[in-house]
Tab-separated table of C-alpha atoms in Angstrom:
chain	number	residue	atom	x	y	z
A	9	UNK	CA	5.331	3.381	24.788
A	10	UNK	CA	4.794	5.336	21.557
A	11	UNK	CA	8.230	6.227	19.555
A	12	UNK	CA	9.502	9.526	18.660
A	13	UNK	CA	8.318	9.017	15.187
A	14	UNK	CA	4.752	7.891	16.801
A	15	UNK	CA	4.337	10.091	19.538
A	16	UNK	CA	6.006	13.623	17.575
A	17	UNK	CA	2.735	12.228	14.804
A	18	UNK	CA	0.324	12.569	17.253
A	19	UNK	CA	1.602	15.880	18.481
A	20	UNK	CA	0.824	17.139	15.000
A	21	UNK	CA	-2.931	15.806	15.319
A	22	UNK	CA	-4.362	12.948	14.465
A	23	UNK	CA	-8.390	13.889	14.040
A	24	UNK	CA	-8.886	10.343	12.444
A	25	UNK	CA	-12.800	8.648	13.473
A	26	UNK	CA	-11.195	4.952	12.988
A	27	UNK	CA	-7.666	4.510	11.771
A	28	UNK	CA	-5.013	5.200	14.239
A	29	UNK	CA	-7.521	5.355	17.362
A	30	UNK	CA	-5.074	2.548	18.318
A	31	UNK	CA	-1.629	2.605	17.348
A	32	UNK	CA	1.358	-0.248	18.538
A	33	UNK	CA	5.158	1.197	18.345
A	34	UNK	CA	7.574	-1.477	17.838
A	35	UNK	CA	11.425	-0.811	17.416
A	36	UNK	CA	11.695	-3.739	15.581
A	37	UNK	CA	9.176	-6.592	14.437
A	38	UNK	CA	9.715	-9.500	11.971
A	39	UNK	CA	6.212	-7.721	10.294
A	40	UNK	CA	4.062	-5.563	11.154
A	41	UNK	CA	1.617	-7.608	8.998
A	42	UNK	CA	1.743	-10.412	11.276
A	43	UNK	CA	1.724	-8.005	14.232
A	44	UNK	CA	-1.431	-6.562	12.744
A	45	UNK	CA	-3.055	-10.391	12.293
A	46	UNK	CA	-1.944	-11.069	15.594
A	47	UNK	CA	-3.992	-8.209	17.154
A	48	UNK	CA	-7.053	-9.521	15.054
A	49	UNK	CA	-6.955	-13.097	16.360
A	50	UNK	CA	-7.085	-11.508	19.967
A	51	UNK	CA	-9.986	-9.205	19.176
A	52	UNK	CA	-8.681	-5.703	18.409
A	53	UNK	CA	-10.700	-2.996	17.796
A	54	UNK	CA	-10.962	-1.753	13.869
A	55	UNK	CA	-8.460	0.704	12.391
A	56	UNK	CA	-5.632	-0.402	15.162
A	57	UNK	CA	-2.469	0.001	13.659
A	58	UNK	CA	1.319	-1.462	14.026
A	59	UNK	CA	4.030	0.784	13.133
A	60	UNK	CA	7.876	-0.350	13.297
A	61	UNK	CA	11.244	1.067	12.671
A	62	UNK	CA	12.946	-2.178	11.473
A	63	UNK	CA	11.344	-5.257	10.314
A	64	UNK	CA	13.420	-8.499	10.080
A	65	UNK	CA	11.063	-9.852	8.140
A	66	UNK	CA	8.832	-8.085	6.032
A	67	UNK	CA	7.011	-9.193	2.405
A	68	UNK	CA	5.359	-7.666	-0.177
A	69	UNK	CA	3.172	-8.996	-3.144
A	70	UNK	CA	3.322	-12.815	-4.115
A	71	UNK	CA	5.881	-13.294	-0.931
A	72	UNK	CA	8.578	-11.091	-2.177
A	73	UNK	CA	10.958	-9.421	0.537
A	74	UNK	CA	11.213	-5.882	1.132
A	75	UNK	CA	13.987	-4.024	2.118
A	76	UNK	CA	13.234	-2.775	5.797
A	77	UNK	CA	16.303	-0.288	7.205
A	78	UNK	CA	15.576	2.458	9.492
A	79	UNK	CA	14.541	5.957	8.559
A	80	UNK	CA	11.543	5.205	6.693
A	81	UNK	CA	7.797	4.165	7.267
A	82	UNK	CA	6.273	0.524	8.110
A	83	UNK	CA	2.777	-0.066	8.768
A	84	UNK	CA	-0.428	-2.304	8.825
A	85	UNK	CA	-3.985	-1.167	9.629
A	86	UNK	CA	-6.307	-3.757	10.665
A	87	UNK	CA	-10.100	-3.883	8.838
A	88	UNK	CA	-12.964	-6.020	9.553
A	89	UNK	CA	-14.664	-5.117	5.830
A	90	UNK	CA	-17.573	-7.389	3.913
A	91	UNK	CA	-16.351	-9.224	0.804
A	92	UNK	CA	-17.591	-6.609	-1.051
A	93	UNK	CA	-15.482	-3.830	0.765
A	94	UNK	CA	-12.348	-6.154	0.817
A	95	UNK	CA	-12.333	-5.931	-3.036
A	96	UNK	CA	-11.099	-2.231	-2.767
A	97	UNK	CA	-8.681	-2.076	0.108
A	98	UNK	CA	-5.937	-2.203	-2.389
A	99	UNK	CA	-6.592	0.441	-4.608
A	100	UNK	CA	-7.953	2.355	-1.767
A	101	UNK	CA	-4.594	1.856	0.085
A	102	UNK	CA	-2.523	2.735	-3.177
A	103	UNK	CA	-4.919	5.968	-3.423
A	104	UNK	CA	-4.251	6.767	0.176
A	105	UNK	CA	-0.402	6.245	0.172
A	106	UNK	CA	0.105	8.192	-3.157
A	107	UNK	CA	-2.470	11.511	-1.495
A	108	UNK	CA	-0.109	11.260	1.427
A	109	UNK	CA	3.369	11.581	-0.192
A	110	UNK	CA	1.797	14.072	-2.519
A	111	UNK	CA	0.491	16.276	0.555
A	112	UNK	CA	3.739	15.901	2.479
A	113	UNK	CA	6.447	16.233	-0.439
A	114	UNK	CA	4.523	18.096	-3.480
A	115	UNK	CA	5.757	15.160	-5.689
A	116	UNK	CA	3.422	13.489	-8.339
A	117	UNK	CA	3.577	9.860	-7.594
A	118	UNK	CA	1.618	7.411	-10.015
A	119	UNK	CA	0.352	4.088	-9.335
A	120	UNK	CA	1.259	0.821	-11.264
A	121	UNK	CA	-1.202	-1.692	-11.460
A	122	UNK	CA	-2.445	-2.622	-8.770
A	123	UNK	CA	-0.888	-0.392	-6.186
A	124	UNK	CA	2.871	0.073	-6.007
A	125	UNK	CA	3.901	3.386	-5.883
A	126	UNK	CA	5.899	5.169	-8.451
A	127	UNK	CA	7.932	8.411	-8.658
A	128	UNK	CA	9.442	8.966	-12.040
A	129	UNK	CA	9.101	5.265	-13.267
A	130	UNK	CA	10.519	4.029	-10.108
A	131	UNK	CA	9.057	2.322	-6.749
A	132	UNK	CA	9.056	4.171	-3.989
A	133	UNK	CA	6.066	2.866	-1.670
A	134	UNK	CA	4.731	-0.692	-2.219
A	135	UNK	CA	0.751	-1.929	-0.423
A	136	UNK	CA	0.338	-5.692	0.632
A	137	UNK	CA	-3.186	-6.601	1.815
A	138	UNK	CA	-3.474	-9.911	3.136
A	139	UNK	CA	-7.460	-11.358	4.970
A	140	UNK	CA	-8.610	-14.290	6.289
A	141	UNK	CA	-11.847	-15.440	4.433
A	142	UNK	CA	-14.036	-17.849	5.905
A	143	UNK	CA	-17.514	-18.448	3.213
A	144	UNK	CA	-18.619	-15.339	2.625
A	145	UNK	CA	-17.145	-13.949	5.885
A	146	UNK	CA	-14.335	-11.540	6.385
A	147	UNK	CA	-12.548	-12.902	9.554
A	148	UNK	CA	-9.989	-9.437	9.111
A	149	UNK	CA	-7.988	-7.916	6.766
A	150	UNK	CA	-4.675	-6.311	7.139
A	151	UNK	CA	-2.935	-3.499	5.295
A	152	UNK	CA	-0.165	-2.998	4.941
A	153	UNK	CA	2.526	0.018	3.455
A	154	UNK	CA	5.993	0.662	3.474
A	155	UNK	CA	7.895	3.889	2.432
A	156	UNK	CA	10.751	4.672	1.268
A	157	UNK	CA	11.648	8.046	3.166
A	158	UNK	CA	14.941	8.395	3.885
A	159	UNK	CA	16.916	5.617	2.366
A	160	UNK	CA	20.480	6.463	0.955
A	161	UNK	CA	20.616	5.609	-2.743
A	162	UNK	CA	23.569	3.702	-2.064
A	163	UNK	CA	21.348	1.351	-0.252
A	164	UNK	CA	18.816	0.827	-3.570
A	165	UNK	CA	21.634	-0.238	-5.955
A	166	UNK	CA	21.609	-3.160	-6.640
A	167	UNK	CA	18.181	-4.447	-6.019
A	168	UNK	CA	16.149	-6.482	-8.656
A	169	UNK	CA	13.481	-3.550	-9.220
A	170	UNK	CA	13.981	-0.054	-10.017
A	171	UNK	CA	13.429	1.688	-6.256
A	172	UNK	CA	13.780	5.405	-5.328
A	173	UNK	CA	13.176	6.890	-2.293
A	174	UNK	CA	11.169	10.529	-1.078
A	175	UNK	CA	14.374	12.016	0.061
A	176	UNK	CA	16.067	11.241	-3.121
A	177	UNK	CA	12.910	12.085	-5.514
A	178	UNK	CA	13.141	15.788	-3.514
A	179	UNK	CA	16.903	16.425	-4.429
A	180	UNK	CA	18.332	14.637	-0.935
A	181	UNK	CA	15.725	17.146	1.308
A	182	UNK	CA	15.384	14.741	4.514
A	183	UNK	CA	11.352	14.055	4.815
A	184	UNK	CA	9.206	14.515	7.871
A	185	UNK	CA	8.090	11.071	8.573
A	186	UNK	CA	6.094	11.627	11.382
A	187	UNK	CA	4.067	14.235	9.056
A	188	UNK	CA	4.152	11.614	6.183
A	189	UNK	CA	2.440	9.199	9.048
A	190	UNK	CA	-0.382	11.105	10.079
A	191	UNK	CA	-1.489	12.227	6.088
A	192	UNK	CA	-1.520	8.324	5.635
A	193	UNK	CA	-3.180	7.384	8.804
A	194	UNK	CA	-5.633	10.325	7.806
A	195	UNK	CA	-5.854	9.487	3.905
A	196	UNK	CA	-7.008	5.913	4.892
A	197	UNK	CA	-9.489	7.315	7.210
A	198	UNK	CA	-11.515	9.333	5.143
A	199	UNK	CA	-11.372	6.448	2.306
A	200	UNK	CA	-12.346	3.570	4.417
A	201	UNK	CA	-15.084	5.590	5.736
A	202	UNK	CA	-16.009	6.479	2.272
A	203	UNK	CA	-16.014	2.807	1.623
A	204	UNK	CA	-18.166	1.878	4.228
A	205	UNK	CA	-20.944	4.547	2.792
A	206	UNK	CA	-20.653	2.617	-0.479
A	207	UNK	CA	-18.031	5.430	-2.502
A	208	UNK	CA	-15.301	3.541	-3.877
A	209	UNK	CA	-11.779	4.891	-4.835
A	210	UNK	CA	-12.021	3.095	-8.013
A	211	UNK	CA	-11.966	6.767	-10.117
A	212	UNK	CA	-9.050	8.272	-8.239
A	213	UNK	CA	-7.482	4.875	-8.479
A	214	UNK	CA	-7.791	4.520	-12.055
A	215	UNK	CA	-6.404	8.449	-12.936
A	216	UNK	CA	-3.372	7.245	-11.096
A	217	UNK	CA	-2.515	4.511	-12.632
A	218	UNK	CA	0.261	4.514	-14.892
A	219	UNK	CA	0.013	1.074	-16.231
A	220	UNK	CA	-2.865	1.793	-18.708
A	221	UNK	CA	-1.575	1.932	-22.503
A	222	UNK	CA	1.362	0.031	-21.588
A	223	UNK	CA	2.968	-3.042	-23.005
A	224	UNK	CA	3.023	-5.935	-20.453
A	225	UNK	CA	3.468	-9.569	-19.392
A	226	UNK	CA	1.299	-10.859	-16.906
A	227	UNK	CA	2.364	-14.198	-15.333
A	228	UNK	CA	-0.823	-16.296	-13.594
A	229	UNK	CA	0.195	-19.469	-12.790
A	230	UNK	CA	1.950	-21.481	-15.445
A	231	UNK	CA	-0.004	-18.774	-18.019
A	232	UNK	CA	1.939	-15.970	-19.229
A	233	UNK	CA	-0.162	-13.375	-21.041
A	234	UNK	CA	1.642	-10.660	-22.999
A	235	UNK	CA	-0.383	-7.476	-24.686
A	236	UNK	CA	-1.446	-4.192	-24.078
A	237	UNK	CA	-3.183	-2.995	-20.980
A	238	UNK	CA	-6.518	-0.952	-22.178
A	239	UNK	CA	-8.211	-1.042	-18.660
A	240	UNK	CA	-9.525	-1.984	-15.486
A	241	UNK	CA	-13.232	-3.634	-15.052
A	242	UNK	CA	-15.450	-2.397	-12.227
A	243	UNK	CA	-13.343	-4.162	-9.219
A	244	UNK	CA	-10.100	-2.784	-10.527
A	245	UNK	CA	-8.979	-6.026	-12.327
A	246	UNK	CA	-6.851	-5.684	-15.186
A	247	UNK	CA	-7.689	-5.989	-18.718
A	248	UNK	CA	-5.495	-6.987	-21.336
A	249	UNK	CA	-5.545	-7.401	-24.907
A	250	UNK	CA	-3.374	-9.870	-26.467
A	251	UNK	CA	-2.296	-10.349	-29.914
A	252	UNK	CA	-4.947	-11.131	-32.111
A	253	UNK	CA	-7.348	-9.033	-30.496
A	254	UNK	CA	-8.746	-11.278	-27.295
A	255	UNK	CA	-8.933	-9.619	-23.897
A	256	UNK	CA	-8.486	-11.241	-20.687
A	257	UNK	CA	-9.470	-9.631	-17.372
A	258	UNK	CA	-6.798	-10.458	-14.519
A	259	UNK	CA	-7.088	-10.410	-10.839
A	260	UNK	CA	-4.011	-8.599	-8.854
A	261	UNK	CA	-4.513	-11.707	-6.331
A	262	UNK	CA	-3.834	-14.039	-9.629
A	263	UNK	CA	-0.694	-12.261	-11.330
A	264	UNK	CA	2.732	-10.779	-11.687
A	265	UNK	CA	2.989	-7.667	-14.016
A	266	UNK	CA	6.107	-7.329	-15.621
A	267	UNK	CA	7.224	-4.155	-17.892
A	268	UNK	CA	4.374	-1.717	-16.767
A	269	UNK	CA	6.853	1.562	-16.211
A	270	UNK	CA	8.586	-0.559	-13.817
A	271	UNK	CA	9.603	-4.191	-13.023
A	272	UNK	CA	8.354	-6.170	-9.780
């Protein structure tokens, strides 16, 4: 049975073709990403999607943890996409997250490479797609966001990146997350479907990002890479020039960026 959270969403409308025809409540999960690859291996339909309050185990980029209390938003969509398509889910999921919070909120939130979310410097929404490739198959591929909504400051000190929160980024105004559900669940919609009639978010993507310009270190492997980031090629890999002039083009899948407007 649906959740307040789930069920007070749908009683707003949810006029989504794909994403969301499906959606599991859980009170608590260890991840809704493995929820999400669960409901893959048993055959679920496209665009079904696991939300939870609490997650007792949740991850984010290159295995890190991420902080999982109640009051704010956890959720994976499940995508059967080509190769080609599976190249953009994560700057299409990073476009779709920052449209939402801007549509809900009226906040500005930029993007650091590739997709965390930003509000003044500071995370407030991170994107973790993870897909099971077989050849040049696409078995699935999961996506997955977290929020923070309503998280009291108190409960960001102290951790290793700089975090905020919506309700703190709007002066302590508690945020709708049921209305903040539905954008996203809508926002990925219309992209995906976008994606599947060959328009990528790569533009939108790109204005967002706040990365570009910026002094970094990029850590692939046992290479660390330190220079200025001038771009992004036509898959949304980064491009960075060194000292001395050379540019290497780096995959999010490969690295760790460290010192683009905000640590990992």
């Amino acid at each position: 049975m649906p959740s307040n959270l789930v069920s007070q969403g749908l009683r707003r409308g949810l006029y989504t073709r794909l994403v969301g025809r499906r959606i599991l409540y859980f009170h608590e999960l260890d991840s809704t990403m493995n929820q999400a690859a669960l409901e893959a291996e048993n055959g679920a339909q496209e665009g079904t999607v696991v939300v939870a309050e609490t997650q007792s185990a949740s991850r984010g980029r290159h295995g890190r943890s991420w902080i999982s209390r109640p009051g704010n938003l956890y959720c994976s969509t499940l995508f059967y996409p080509t190769l080609d398509q599976l190249r953009f889910l994560s700057c299409l999921a990073g476009v779709a997250a920052a449209r939402a919070i801007r549509r809900t909120t009226g906040l500005q939130p930029r993007l650091k490479w590739p997709n965390d979310v930003l509000l003044e410097g500071r995370k407030t929404a991170g994107v973790l797609v993870e897909s099971v490739v077989e050849g040049q198959d696409v078995k699935f591929a999961v996506v997955g966001i977290g929020v923070n909504v309503n998280l009291d400051p108190e409960e960001l000190a102290g951790l290793p990146v700089a975090a905020t929160s919506l309700r703190e980024a709007t002066g302590g105004e508690e945020v709708a997350r049921d209305e903040l559900l539905v954008r996203l669940l809508h926002e990925l919609d219309a992209l995906y479907r976008e994606l599947l009639q060959g328009q990528t978010p790569l533009e939108e993507w790109k204005g967002l990002l706040d990365t570009l310009g910026r002094e970094v270190a990029a850590v692939s492997g046992q290479e660390r890479y330190e220079g200025v980031a001038v771009g992004v090629d036509s898959v949304g890999n980064l491009r960075v020039k060194l000292e001395g002039g050379k540019v290497v083009t780096l995959s999010a899948e490969e690295v760790t960026v460290q010192g683009a407007a905000v640590g990992n």
